[in-house]
Short mmCIF file of C-alpha atoms in Angstrom, two decimals:
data_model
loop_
_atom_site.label_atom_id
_atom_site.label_comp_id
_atom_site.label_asym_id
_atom_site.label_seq_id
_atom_site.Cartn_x
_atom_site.Cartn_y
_atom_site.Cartn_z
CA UNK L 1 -20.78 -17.78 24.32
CA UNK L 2 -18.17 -20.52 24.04
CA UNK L 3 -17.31 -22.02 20.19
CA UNK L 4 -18.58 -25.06 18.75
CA UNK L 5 -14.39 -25.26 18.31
CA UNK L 6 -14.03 -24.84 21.69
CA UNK L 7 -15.76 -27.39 23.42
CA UNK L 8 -15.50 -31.31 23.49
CA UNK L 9 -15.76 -33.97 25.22
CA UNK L 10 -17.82 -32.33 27.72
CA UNK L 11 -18.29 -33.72 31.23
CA UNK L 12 -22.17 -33.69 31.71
CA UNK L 13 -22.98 -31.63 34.30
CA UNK L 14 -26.75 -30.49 34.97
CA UNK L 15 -26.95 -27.80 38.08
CA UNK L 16 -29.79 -28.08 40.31
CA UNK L 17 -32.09 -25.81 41.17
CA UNK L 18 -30.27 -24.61 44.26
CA UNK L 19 -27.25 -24.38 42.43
CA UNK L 20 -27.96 -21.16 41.31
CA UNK L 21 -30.65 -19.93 44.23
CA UNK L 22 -31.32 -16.26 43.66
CA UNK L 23 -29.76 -16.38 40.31
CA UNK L 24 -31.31 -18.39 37.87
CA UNK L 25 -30.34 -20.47 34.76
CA UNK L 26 -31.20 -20.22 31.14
CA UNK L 27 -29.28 -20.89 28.03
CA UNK L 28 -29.69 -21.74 24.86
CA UNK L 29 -29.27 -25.49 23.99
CA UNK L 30 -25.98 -26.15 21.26
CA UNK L 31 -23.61 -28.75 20.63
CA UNK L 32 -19.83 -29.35 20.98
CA UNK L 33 -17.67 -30.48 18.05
CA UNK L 34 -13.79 -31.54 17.85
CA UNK L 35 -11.84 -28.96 15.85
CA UNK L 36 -8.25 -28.19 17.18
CA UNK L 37 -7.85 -25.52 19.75
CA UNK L 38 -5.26 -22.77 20.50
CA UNK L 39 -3.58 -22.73 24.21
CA UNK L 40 -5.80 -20.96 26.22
CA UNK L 41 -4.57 -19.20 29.85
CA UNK L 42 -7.84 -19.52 32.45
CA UNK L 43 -7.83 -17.06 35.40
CA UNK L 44 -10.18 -17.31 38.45
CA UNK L 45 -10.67 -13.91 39.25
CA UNK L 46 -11.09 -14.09 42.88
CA UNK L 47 -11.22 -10.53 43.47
CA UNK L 48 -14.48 -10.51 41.55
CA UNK L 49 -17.89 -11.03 42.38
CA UNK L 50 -21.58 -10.48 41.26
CA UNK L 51 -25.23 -8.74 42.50
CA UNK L 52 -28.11 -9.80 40.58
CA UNK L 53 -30.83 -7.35 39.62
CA UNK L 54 -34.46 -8.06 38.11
CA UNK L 55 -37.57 -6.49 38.12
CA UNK L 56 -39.40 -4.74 35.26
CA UNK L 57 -37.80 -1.17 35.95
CA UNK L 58 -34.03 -2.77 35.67
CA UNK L 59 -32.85 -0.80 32.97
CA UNK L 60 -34.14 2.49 33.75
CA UNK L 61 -32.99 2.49 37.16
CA UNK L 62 -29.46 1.46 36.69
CA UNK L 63 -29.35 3.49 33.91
CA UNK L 64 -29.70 6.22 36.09
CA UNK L 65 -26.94 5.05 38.06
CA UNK L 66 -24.14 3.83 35.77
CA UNK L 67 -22.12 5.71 33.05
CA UNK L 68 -22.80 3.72 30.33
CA UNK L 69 -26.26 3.00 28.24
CA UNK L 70 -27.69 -0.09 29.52
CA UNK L 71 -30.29 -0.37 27.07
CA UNK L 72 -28.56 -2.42 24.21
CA UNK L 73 -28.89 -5.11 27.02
CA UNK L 74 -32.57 -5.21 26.69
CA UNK L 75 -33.35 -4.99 23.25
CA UNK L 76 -35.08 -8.20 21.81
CA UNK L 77 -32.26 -8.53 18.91
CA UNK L 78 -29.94 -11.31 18.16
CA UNK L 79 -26.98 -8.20 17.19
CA UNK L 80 -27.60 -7.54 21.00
CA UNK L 81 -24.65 -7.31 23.39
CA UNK L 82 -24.05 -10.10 25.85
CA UNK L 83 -22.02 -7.23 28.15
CA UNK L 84 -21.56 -3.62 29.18
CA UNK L 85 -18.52 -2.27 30.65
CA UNK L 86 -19.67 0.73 32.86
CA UNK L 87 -19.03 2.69 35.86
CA UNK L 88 -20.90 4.13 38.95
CA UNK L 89 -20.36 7.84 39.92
CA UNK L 90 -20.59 9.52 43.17
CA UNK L 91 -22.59 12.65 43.30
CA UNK L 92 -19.65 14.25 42.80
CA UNK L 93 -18.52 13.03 40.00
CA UNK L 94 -15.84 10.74 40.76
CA UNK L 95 -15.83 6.63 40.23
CA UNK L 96 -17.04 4.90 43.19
CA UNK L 97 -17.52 0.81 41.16
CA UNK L 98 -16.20 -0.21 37.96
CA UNK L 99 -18.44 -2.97 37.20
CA UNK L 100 -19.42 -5.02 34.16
CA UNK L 101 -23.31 -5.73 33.65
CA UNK L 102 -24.26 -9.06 32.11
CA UNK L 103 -27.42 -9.24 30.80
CA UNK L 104 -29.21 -12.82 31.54
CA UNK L 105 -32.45 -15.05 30.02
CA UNK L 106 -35.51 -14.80 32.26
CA UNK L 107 -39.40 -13.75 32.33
CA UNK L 108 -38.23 -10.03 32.76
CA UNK L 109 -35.29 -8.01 33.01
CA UNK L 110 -32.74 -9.11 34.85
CA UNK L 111 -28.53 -8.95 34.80
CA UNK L 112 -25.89 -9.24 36.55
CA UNK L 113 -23.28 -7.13 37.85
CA UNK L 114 -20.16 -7.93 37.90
CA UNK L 115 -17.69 -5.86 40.87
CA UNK L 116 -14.48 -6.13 43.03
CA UNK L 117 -15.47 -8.45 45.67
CA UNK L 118 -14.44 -5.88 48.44
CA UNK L 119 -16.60 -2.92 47.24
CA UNK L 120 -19.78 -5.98 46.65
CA UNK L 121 -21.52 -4.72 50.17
CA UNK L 122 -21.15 -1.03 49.05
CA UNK L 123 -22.59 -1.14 45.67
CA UNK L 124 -25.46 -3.13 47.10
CA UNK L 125 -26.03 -0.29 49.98
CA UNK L 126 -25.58 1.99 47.35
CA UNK L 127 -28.09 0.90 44.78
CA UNK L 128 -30.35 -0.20 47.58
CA UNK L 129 -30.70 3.89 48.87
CA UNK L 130 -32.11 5.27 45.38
CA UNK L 131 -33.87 2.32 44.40
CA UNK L 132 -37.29 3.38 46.63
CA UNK L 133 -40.27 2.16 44.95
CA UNK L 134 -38.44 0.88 41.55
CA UNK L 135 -40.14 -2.69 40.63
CA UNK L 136 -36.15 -3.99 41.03
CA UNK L 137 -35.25 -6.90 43.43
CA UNK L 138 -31.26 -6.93 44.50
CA UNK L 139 -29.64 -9.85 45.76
CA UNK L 140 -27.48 -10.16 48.97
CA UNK L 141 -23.55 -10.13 47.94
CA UNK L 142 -23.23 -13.32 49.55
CA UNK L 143 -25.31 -14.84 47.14
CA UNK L 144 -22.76 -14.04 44.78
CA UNK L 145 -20.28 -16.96 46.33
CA UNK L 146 -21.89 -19.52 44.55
CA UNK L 147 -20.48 -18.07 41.38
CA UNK L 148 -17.02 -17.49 39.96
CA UNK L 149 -15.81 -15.41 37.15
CA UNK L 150 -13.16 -16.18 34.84
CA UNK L 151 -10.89 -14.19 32.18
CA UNK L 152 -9.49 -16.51 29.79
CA UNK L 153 -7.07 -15.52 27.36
CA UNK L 154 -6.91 -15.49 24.24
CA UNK L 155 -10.60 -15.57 23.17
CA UNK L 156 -11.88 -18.34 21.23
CA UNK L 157 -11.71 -17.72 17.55
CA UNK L 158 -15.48 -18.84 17.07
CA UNK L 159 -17.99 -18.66 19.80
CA UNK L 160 -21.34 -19.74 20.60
CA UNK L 161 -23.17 -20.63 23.57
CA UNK L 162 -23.10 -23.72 25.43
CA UNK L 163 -25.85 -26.53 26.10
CA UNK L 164 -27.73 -26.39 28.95
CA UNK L 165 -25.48 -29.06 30.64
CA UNK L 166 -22.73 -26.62 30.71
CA UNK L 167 -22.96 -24.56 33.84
CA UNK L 168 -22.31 -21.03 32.59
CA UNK L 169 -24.57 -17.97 33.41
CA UNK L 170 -22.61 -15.37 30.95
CA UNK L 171 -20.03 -16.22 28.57
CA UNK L 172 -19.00 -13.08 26.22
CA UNK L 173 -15.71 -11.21 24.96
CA UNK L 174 -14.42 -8.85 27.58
CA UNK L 175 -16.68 -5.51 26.86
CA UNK L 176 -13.83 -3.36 27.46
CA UNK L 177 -11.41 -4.48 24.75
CA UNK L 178 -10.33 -7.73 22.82
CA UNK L 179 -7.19 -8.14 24.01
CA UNK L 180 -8.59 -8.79 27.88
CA UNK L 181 -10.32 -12.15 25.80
CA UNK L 182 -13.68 -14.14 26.90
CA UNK L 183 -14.87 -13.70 30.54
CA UNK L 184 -17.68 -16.20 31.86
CA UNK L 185 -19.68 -16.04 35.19
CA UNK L 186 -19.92 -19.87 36.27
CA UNK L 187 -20.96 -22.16 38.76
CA UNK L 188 -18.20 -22.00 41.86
CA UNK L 189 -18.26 -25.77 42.15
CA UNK L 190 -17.13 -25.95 38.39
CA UNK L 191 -13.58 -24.96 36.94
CA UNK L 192 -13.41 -23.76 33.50
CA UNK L 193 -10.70 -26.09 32.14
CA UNK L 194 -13.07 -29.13 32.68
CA UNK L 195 -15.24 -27.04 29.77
CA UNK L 196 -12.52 -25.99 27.67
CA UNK L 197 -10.31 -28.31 25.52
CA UNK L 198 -6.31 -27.39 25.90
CA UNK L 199 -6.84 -24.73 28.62
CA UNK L 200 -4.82 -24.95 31.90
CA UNK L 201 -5.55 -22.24 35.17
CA UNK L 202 -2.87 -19.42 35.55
CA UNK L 203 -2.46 -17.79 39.08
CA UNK L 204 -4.35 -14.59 39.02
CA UNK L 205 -1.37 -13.01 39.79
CA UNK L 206 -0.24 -13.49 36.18
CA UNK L 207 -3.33 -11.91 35.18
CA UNK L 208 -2.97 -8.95 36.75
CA UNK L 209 0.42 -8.41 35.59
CA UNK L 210 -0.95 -8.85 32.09
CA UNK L 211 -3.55 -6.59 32.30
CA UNK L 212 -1.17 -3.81 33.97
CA UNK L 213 0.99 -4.28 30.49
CA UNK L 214 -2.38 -3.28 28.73
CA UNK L 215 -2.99 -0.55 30.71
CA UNK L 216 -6.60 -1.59 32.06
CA UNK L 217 -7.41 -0.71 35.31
CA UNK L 218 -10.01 -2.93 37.95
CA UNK L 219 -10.78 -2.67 41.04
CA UNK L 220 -10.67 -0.14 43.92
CA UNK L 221 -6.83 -0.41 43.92
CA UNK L 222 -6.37 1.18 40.93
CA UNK L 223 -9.60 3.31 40.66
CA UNK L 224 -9.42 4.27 43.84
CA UNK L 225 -13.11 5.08 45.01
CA UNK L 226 -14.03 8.32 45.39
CA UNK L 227 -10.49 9.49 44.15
CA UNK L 228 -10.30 8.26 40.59
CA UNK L 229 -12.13 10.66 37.71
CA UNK L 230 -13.56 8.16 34.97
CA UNK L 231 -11.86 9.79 31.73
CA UNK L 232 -8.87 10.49 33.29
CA UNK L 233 -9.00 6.53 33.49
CA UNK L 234 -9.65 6.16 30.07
CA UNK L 235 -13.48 5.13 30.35
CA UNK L 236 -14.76 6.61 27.04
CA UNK L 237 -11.60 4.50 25.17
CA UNK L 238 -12.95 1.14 27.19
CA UNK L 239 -16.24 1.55 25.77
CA UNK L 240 -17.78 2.39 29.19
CA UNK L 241 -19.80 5.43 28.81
CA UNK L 242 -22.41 7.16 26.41
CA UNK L 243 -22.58 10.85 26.57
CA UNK L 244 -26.06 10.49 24.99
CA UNK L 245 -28.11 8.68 26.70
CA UNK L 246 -29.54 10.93 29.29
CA UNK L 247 -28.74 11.66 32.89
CA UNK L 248 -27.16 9.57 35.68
CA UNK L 249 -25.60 10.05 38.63
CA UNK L 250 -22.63 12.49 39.17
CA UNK L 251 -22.66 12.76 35.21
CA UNK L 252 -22.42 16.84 35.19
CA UNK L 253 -18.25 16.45 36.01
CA UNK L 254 -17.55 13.96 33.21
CA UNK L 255 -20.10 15.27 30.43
CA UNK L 256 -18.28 18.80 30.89
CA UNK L 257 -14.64 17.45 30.38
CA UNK L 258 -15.92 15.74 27.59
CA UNK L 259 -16.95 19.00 26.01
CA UNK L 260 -13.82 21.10 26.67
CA UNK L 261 -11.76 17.81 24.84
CA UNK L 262 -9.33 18.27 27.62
CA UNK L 263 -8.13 15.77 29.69
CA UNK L 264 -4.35 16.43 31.06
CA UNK L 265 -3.90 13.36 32.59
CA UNK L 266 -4.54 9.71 31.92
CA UNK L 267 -3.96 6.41 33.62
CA UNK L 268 -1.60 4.60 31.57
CA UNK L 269 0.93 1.41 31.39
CA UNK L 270 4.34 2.00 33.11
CA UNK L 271 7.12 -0.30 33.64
CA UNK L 272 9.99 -0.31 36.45
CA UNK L 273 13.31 -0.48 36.15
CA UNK L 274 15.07 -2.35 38.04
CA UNK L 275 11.91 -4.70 38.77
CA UNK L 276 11.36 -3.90 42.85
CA UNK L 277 9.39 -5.70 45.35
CA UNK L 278 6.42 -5.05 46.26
CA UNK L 279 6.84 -3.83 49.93
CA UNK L 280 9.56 -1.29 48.29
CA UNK L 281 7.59 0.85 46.22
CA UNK L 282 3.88 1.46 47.35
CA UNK L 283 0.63 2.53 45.55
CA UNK L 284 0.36 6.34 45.17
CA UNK L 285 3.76 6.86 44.92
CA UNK L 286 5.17 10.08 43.72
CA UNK L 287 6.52 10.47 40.05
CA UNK L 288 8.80 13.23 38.72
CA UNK L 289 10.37 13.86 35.82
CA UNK L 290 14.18 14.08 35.55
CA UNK L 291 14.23 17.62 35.90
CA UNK L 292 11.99 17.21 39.36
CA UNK L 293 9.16 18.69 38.17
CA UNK L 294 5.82 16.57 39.55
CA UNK L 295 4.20 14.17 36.86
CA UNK L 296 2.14 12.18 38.29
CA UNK L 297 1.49 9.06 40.62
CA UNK L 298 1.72 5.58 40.78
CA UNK L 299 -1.16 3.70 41.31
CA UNK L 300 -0.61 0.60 41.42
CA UNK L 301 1.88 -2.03 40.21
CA UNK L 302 2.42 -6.07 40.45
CA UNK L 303 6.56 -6.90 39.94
CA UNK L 304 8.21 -4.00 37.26
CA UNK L 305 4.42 -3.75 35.56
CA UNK L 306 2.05 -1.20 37.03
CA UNK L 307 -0.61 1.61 35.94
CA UNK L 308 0.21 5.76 37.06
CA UNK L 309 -1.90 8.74 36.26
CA UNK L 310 0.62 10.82 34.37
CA UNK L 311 0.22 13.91 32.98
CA UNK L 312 0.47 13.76 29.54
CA UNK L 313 2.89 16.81 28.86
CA UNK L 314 5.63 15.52 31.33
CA UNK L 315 5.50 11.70 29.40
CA UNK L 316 8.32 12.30 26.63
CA UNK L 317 10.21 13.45 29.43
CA UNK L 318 12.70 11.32 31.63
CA UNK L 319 10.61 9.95 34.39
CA UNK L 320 11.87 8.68 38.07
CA UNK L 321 10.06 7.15 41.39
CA UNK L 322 11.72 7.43 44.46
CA UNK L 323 10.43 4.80 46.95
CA UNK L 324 12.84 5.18 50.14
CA UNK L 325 15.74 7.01 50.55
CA UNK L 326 17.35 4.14 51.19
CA UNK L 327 17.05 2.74 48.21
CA UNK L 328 18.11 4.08 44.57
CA UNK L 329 15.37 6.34 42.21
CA UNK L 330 13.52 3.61 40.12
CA UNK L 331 13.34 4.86 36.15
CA UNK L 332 9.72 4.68 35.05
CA UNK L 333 8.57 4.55 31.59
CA UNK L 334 5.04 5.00 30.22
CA UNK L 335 3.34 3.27 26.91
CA UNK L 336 0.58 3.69 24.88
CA UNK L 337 -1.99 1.36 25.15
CA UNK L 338 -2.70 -0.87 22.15
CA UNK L 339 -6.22 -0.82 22.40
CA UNK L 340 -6.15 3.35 22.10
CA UNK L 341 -7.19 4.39 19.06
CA UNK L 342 -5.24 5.50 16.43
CA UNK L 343 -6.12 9.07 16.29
CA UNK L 344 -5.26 9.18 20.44
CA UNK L 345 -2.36 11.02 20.71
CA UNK L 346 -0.29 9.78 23.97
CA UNK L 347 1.53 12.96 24.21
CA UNK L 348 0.64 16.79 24.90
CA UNK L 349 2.07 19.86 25.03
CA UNK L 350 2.26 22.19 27.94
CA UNK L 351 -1.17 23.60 26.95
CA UNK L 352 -2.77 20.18 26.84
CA UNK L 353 -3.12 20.13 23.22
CA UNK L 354 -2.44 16.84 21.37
CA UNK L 355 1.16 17.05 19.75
#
């Protein structure tokens, strides 16, 4: 939904009907006024992509699938979500797609679903083997081309959706946590900053580094697939699962940790010092602490801002990443997240236990 304070001086652009073939259109009509805007960073987030779903059993089938309840999606309310952060488990437990479900205006149920552009093929092969008789039509990934999605930051102060003239599909806050901003699902042909007043396009690159500072991870590279556990990566503080809605997939792993209250390691924010390149220290990386002692991994990092699965008791504690031996140790510091809340204790003692 983009603001009334957000949008003027609007090019006019009506999409045809092929423009969004296997996707559909349908927004609610709004106008545009001229009140002043703040600077706002838009990021084409190439690595993304989406799948559309539709059919009458949408929500109970991916609900059986994905971590989070889908059903707030569906309800005929105007309180109603626009987006769902979620993720999809392997049988075993572990995350396989982090993906962010949309939910769309049409004759029956239908979203769509937002994933890393790499892993599109896989969570369509994967949805397509339990789907069996389910009333549910998927589309081919390479539908998803025609669209683009965009993070821009900050989000508007006042939103609301956009005319019909306006070629967005979804436009909502980021579902996982305010500071991440708006994200929109658009026509490819289209770039944001022709819709939004005092915006200019960052490289993604600069995105990524800003969301490593924030601690969120995205994306096979840092949820490795099949590898990465979903609280470990800090999926119940992004608002991406319910551990009441029923069963789903692989849920048996993640509802038990839940119930112990244990988790000894978490993916969190780190930063390098000195900055290296990016060739010099590489994902999965080991970390120790200064006495040696092994705390963790590295899983990612753009520049002196990454993300590493730490455990939580060796965090107070002097950490170090050796990348070569021909080069010097790299110090490594790990932060708190500002969108944890404020009863999440960062650090633990040896036992696990919150200190």
């Amino acid at each position: 939904m983009i603001g009334r304070s957000l949008l003027r001086g609007l090019r006019a652009h009506r999409p045809s009907a092929s423009s969004f073939n296997g996707f559909g259109f349908n927004m609610s009509p709004a106008s545009a006024s001229r009140a002043p805007l703040r600077r706002l960073h838009c990021y084409r987030l190439t690595h993304r992509t989406v799948l559309r779903a539709q059919g009458p059993d949408t929500e109970a089938f991916l609900n059986g699938l994905f971590t989070n309840d889908l059903g707030p999606l569906f309800v005929d309310e105007d309180a109603r979500p626009s987006a769902i952060y979620s993720h999809c488990l392997s049988v075993q437990g572990r995350v396989i797609h982090d993906i962010i479900v949309y939910r769309l205006q049409a004759d029956e149920p239908a979203v769509l679903i937002e994933c890393d552009t790499g892993m599109a093929q896989s969570l369509h092969e994967h949805l397509c083997t339990y789907r069996l008789r389910r009333r549910i039509s998927l589309t081919a990934p390479k539908e998803g081309q025609k669209l683009s999605v965009w993070a821009v930051v900050p989000a508007p102060l006042q939103t609301e959706r956009p005319s019909l003239e306006v070629p967005v599909l979804a436009c909502t806050n980021d579902p996982r946590t305010e500071y991440l901003g708006l994200r929109l699902i658009m026509n490819a042909d289209v770039p944001v900053t022709e819709l939004l007043v005092g915006s200019t396009e960052r490289p993604v690159l600069q995105y990524e580094q800003f969301r490593y500072q924030l601690g969120v991870p995205e994306g096979p590279r840092d949820l490795p697939s099949g590898v990465a556990l979903p609280l470990e990566s800090n999926l119940e503080l992004l608002n991406g699962v319910s551990f009441s809605k029923g069963c789903y997939l692989g849920q048996e792993l993640t509802a038990r940790t839940h119930h112990t209250g244990v988790i000894r390691k978490r993916l969190l924010p780190v930063t390098l010092d000195p900055s290296p390149l990016d060739e010099v220290v590489l994902d999965g990386t080991e970390v120790l602490s200064e006495d040696g002692r092994r705390a963790g991994r590295l899983r990612s990092h753009v520049g002196s801002f990454g993300l590493a699965l730490l455990r939580l008791s060796q965090v107070r504690r002097g950490l170090r990443l050796q990348a070569h031996s021909n080069f010097p140790a790299f110090s490594l510091s790990a932060q708190q997240p500002p969108w944890w809340p404020q009863n999440q204790q960062l650090f633990l003692d040896e036992a696990g236990q919150n200190k």
